[in-house]
mmCIF file with all atom_site columns, C-alpha atoms in Angstrom:
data_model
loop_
_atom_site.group_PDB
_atom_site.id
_atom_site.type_symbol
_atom_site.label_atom_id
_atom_site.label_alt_id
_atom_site.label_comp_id
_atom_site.label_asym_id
_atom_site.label_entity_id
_atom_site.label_seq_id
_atom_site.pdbx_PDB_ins_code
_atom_site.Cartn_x
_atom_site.Cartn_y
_atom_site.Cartn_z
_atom_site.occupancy
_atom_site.B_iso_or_equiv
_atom_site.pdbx_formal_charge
_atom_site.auth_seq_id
_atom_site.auth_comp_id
_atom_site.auth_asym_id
_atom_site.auth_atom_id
_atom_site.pdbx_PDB_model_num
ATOM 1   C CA . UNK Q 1 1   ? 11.121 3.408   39.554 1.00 48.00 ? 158 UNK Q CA 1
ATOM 2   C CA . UNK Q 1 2   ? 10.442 6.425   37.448 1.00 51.00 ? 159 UNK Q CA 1
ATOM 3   C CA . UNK Q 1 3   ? 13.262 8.973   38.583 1.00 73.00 ? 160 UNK Q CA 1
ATOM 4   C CA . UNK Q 1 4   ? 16.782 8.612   37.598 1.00 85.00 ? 161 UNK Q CA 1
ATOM 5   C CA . UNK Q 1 5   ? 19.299 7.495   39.722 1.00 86.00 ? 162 UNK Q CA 1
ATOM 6   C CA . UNK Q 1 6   ? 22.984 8.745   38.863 1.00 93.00 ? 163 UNK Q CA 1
ATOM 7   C CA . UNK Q 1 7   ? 26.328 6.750   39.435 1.00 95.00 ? 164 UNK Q CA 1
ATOM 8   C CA . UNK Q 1 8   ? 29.230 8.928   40.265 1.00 93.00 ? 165 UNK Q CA 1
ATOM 9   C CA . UNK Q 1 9   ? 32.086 8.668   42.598 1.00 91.00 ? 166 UNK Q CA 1
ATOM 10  C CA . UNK Q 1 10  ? 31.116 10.501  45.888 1.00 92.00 ? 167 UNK Q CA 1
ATOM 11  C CA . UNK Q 1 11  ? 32.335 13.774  46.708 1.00 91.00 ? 168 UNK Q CA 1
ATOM 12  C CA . UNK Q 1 12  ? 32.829 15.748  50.428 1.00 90.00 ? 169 UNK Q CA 1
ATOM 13  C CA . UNK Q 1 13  ? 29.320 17.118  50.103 1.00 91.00 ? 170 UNK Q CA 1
ATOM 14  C CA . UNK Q 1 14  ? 28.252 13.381  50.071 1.00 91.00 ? 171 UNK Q CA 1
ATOM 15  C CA . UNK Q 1 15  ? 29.534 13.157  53.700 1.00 89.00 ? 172 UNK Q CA 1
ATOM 16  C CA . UNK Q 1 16  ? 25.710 13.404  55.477 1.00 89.00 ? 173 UNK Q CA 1
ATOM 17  C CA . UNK Q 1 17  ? 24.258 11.274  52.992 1.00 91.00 ? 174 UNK Q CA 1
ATOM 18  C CA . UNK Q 1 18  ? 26.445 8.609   53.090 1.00 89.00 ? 175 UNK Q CA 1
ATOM 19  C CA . UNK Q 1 19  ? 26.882 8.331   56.730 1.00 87.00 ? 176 UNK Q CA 1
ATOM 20  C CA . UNK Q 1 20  ? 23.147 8.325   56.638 1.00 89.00 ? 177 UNK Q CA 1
ATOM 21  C CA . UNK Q 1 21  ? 23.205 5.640   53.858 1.00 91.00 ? 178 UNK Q CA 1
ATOM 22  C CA . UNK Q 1 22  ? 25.332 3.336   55.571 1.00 87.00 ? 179 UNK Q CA 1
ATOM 23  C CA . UNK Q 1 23  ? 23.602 3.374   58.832 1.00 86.00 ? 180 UNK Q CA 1
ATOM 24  C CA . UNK Q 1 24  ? 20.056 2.554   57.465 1.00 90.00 ? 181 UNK Q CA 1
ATOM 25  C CA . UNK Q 1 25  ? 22.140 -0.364  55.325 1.00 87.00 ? 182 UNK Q CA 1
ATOM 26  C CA . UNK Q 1 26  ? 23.898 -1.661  59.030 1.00 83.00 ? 183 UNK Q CA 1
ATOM 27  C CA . UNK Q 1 27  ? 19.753 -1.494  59.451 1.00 84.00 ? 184 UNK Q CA 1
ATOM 28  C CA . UNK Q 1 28  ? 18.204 -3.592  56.782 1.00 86.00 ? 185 UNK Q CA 1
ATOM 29  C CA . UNK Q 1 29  ? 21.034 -6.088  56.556 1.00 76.00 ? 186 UNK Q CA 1
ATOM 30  C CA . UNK Q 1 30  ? 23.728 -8.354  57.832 1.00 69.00 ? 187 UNK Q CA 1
ATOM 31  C CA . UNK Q 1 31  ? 25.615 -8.873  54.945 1.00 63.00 ? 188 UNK Q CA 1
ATOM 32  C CA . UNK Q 1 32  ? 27.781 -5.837  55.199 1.00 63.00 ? 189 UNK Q CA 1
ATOM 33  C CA . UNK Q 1 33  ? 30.698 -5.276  57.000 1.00 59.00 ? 190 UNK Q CA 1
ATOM 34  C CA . UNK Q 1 34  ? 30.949 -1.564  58.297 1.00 55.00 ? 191 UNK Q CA 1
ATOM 35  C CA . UNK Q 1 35  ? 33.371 0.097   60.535 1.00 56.00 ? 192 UNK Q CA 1
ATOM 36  C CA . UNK Q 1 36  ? 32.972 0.300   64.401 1.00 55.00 ? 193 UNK Q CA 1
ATOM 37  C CA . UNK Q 1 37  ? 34.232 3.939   64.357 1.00 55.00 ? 194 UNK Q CA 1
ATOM 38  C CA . UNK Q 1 38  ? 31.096 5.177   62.045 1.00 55.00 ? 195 UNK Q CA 1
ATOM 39  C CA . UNK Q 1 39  ? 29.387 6.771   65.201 1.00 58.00 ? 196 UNK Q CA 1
ATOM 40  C CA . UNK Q 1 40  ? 32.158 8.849   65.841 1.00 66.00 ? 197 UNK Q CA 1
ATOM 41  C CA . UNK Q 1 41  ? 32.390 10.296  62.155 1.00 66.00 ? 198 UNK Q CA 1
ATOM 42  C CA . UNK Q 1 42  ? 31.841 13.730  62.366 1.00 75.00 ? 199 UNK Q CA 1
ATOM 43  C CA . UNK Q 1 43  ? 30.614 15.102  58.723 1.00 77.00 ? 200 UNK Q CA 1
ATOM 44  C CA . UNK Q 1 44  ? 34.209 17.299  58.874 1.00 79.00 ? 201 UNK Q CA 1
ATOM 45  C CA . UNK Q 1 45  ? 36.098 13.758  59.246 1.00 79.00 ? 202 UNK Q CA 1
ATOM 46  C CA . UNK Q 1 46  ? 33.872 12.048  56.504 1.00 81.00 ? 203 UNK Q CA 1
ATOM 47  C CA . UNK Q 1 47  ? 34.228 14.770  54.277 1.00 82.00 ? 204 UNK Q CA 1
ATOM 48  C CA . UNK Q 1 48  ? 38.244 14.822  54.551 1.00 78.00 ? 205 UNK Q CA 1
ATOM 49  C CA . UNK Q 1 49  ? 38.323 10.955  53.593 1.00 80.00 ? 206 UNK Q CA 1
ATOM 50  C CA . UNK Q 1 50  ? 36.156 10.908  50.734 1.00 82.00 ? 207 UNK Q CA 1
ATOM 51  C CA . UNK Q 1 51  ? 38.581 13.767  49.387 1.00 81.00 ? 208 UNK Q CA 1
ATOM 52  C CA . UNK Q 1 52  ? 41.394 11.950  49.914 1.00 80.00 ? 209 UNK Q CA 1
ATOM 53  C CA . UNK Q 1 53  ? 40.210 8.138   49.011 1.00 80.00 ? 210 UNK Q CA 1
ATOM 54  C CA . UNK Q 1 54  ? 38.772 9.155   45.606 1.00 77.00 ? 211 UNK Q CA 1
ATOM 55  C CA . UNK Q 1 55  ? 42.383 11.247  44.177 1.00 79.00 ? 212 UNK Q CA 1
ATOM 56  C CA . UNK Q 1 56  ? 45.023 7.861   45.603 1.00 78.00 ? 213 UNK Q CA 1
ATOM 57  C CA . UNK Q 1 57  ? 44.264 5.279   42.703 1.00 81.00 ? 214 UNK Q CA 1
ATOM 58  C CA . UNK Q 1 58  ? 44.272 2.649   45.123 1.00 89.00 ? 215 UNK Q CA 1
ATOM 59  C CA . UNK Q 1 59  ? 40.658 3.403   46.208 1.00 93.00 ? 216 UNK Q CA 1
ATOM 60  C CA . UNK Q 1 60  ? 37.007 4.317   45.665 1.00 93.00 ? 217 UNK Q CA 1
ATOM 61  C CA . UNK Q 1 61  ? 34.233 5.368   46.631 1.00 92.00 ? 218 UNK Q CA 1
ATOM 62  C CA . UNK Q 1 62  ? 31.207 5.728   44.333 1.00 94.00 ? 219 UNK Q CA 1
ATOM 63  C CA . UNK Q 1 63  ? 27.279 6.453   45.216 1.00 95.00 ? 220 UNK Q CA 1
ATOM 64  C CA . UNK Q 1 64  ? 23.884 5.716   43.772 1.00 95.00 ? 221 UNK Q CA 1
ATOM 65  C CA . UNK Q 1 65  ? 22.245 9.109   43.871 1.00 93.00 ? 222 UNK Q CA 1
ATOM 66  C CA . UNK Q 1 66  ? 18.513 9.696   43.617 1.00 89.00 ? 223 UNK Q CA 1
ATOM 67  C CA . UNK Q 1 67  ? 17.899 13.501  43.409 1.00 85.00 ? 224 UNK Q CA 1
ATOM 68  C CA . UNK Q 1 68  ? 19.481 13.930  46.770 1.00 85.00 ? 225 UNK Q CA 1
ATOM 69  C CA . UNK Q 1 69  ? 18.954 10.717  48.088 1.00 92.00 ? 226 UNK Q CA 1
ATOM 70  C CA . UNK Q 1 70  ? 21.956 8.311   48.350 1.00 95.00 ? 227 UNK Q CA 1
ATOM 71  C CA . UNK Q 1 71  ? 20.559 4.552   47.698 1.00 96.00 ? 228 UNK Q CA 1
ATOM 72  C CA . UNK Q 1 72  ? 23.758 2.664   47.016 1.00 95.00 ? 229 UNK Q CA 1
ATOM 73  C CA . UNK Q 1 73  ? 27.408 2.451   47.198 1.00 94.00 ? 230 UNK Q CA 1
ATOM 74  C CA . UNK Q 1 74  ? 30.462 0.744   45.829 1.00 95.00 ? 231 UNK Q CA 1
ATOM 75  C CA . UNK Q 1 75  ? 33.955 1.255   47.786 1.00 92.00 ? 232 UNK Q CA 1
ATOM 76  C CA . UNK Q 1 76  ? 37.148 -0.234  46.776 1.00 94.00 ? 233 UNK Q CA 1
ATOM 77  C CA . UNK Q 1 77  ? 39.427 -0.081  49.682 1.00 91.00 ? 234 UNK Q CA 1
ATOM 78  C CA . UNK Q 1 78  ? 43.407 -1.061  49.137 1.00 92.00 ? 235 UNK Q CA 1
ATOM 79  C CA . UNK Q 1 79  ? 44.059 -3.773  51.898 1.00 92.00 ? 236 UNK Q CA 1
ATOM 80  C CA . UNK Q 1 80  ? 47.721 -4.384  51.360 1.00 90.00 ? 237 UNK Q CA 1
ATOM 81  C CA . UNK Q 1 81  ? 50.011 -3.050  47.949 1.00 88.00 ? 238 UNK Q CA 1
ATOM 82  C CA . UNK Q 1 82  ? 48.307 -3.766  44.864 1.00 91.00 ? 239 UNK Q CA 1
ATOM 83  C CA . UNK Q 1 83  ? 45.115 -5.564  46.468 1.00 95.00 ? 240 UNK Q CA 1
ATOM 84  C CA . UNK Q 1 84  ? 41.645 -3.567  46.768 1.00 94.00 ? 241 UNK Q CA 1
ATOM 85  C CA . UNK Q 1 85  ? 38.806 -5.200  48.898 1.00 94.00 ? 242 UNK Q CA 1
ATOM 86  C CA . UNK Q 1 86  ? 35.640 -4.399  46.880 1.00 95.00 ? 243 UNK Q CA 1
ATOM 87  C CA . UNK Q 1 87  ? 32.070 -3.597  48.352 1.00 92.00 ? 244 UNK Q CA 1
ATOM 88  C CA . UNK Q 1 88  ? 28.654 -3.006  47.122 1.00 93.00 ? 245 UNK Q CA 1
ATOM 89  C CA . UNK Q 1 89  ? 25.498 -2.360  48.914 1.00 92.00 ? 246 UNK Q CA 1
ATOM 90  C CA . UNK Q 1 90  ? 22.168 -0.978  47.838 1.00 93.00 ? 247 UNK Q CA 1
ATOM 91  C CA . UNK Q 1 91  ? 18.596 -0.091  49.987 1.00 94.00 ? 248 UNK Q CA 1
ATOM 92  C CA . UNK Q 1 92  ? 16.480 -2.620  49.798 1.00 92.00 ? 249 UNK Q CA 1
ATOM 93  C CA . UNK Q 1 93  ? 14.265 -0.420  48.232 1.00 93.00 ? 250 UNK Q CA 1
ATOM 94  C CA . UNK Q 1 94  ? 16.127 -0.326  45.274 1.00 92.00 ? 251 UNK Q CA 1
ATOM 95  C CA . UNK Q 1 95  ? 17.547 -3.485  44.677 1.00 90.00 ? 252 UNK Q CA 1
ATOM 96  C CA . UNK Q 1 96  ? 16.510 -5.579  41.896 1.00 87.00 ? 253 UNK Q CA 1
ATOM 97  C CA . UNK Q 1 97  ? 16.614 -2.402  38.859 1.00 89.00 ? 254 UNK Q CA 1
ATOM 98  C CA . UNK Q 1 98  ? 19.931 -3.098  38.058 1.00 91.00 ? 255 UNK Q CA 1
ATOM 99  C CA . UNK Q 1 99  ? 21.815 -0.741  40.520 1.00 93.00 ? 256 UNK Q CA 1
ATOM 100 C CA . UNK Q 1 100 ? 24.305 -3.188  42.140 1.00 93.00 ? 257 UNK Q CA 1
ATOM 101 C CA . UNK Q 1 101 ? 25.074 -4.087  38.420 1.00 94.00 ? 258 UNK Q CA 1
ATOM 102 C CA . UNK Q 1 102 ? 25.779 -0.222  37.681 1.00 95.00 ? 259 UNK Q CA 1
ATOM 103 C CA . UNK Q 1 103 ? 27.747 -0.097  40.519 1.00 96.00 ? 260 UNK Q CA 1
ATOM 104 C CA . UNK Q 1 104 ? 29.964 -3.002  39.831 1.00 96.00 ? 261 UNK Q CA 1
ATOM 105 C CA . UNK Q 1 105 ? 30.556 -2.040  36.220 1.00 95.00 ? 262 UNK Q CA 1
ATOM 106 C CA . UNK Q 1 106 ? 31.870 1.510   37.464 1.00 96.00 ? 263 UNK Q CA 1
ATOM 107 C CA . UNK Q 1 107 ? 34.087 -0.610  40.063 1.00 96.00 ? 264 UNK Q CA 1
ATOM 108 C CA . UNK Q 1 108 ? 35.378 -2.816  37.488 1.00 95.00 ? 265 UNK Q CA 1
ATOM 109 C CA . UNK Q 1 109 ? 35.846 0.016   34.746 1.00 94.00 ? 266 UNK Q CA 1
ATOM 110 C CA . UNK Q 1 110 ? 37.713 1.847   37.675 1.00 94.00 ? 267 UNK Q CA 1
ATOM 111 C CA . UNK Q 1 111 ? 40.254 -0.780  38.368 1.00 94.00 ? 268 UNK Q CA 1
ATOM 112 C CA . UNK Q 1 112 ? 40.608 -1.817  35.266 1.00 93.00 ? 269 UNK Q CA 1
ATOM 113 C CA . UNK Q 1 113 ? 41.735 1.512   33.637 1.00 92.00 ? 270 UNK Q CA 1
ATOM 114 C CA . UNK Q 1 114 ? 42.491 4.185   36.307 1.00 91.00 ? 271 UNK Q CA 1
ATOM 115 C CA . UNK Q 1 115 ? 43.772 2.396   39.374 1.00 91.00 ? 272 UNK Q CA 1
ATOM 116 C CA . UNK Q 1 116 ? 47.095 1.189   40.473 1.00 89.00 ? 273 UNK Q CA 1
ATOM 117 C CA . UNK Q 1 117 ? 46.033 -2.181  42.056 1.00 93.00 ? 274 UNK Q CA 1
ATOM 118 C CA . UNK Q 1 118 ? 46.419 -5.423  40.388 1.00 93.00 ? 275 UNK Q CA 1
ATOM 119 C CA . UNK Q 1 119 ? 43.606 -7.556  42.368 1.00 95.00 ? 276 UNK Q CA 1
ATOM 120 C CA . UNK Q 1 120 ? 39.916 -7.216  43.854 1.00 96.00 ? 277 UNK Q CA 1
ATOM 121 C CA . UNK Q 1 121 ? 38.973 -9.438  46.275 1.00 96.00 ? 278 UNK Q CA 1
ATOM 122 C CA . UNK Q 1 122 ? 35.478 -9.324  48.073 1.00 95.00 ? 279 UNK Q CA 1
ATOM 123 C CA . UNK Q 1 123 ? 33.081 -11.682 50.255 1.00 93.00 ? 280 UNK Q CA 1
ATOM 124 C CA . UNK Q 1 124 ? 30.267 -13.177 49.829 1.00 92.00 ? 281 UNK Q CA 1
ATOM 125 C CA . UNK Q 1 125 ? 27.978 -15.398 51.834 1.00 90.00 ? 282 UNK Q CA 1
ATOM 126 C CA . UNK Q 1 126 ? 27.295 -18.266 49.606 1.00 91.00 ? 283 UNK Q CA 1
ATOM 127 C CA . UNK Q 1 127 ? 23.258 -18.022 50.322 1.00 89.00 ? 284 UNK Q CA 1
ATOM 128 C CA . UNK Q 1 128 ? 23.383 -14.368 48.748 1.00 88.00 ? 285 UNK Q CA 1
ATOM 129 C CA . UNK Q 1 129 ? 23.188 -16.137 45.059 1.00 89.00 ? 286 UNK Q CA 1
ATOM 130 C CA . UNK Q 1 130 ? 21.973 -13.059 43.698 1.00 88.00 ? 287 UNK Q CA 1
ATOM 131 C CA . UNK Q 1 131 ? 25.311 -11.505 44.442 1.00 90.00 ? 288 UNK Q CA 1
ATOM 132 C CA . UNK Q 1 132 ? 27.147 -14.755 43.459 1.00 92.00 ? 289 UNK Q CA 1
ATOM 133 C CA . UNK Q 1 133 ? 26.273 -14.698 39.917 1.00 92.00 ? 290 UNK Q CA 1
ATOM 134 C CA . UNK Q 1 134 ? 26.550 -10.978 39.742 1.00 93.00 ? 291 UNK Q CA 1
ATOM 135 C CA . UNK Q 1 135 ? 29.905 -11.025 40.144 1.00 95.00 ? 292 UNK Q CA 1
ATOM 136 C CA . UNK Q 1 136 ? 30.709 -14.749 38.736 1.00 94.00 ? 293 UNK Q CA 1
ATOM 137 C CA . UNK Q 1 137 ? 28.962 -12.758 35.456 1.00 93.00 ? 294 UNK Q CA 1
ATOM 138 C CA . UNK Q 1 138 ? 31.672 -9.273  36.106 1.00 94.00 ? 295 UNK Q CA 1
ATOM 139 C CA . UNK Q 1 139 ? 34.668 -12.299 36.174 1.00 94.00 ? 296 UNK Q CA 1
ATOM 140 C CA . UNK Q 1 140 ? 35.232 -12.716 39.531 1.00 96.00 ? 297 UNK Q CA 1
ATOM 141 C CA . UNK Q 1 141 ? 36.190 -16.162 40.238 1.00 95.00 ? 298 UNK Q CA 1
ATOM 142 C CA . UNK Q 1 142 ? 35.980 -18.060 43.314 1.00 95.00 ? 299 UNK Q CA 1
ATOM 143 C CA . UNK Q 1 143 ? 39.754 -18.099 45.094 1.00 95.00 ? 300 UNK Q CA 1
ATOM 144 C CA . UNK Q 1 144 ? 38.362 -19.760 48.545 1.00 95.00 ? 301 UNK Q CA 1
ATOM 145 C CA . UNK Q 1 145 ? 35.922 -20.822 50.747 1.00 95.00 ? 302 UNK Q CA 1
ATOM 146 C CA . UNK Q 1 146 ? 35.474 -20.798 54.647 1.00 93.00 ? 303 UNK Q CA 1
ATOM 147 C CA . UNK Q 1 147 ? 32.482 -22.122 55.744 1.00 91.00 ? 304 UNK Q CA 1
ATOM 148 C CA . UNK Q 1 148 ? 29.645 -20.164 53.966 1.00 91.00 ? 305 UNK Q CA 1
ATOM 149 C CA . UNK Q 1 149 ? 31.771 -17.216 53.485 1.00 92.00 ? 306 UNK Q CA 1
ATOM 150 C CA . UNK Q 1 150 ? 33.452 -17.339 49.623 1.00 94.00 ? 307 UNK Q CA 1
ATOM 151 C CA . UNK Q 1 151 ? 36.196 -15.139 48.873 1.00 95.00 ? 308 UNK Q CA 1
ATOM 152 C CA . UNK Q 1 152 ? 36.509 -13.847 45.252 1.00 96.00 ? 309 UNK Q CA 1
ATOM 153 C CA . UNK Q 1 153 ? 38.998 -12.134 43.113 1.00 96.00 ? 310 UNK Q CA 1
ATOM 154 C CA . UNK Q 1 154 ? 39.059 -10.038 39.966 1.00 95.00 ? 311 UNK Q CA 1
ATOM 155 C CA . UNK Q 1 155 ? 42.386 -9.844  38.203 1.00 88.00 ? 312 UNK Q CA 1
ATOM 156 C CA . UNK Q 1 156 ? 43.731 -6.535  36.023 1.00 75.00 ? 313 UNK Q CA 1
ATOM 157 C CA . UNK Q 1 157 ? 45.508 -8.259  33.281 1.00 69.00 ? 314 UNK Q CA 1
ATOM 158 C CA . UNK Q 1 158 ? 46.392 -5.031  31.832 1.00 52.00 ? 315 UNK Q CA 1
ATOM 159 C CA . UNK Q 1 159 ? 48.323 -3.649  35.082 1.00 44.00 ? 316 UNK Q CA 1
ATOM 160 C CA . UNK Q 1 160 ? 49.678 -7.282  35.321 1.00 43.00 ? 317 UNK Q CA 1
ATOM 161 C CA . UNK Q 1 161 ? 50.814 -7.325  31.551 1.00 38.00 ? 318 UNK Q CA 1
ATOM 162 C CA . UNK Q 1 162 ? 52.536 -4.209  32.054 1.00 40.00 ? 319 UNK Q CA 1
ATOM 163 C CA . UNK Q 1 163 ? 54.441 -4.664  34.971 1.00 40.00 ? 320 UNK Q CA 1
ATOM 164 C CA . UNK Q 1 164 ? 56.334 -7.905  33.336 1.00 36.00 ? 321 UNK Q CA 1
#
């Protein structure tokens, strides 16, 4: 890959793109977990949330950009006070250069110094070992299991070591 893709969080111009994104990833694989509402997004709607989701400190959203062209995402999403469900996805076009790593790093760097949540979980399907020892290597560690589905959570020791 010769151009250079660019990590940043997203911003309400990013609303076409990502809807766009995220449908051709419901496309090329089962291993992500989208909303049922999508369809019904109008670019207005999409817009207003990524405002609003990227100023709370409870949750993210962050693209892979090629010129135009969003290949990737990360989202952190707060699922109850203090926890943040975590969730990476890249076109299958582009994986294998390092992007999901990029995009995990921001994630982590992001929690770890500018939100307000204490925990990341995410899911994984044990056969996606790629995945698996991406975030194993980040410092996730395995919290359970239910049937091939593992559930894994990243701890801020800094939030945690201030709040005692």
């Amino acid at each position: 890959m010769s151009e250079e893709v660019r990590i940043r969080a997203a911003v309400p111009a990013d609303a076409a793109g990502l809807l766009t994104l995220v449908k051709r990833l419901q496309q090329e694989t089962d291993l992500i977990t989208v909303d049922e509402q999508l369809d019904r997004l109008t670019l207005d709607k999409e817009a207003a949330i990524l405002e609003r989701l990227n100023t709370l400190g409870t949750n993210l959203v962050a693209v892979a950009s090629l010129d135009t062209t969003l290949v990737g995402l990360v989202t952190i999403m707060e699922q109850t006070p203090a926890v943040g469900e975590l969730g990476i996805a890249v076109l299958n076009d582009y994986q294998g250069v390092g992007l999901g790593s990029a995009l995990l790093d921001l994630a982590v760097d992001w929690f770890t110094k500018l939100s307000r949540l204490q925990r990341l979980l995410l899911t994984v399907k044990e056969s996606n070992q790629r995945a698996l020892r991406l975030y194993q290597h980040a410092g996730f560690q395995l919290t359970a299991r239910h049937h091939d589905i593992l559930t894994m959570t990243y701890k801020n020791d800094q939030s945690e070591s201030a709040s005692q």
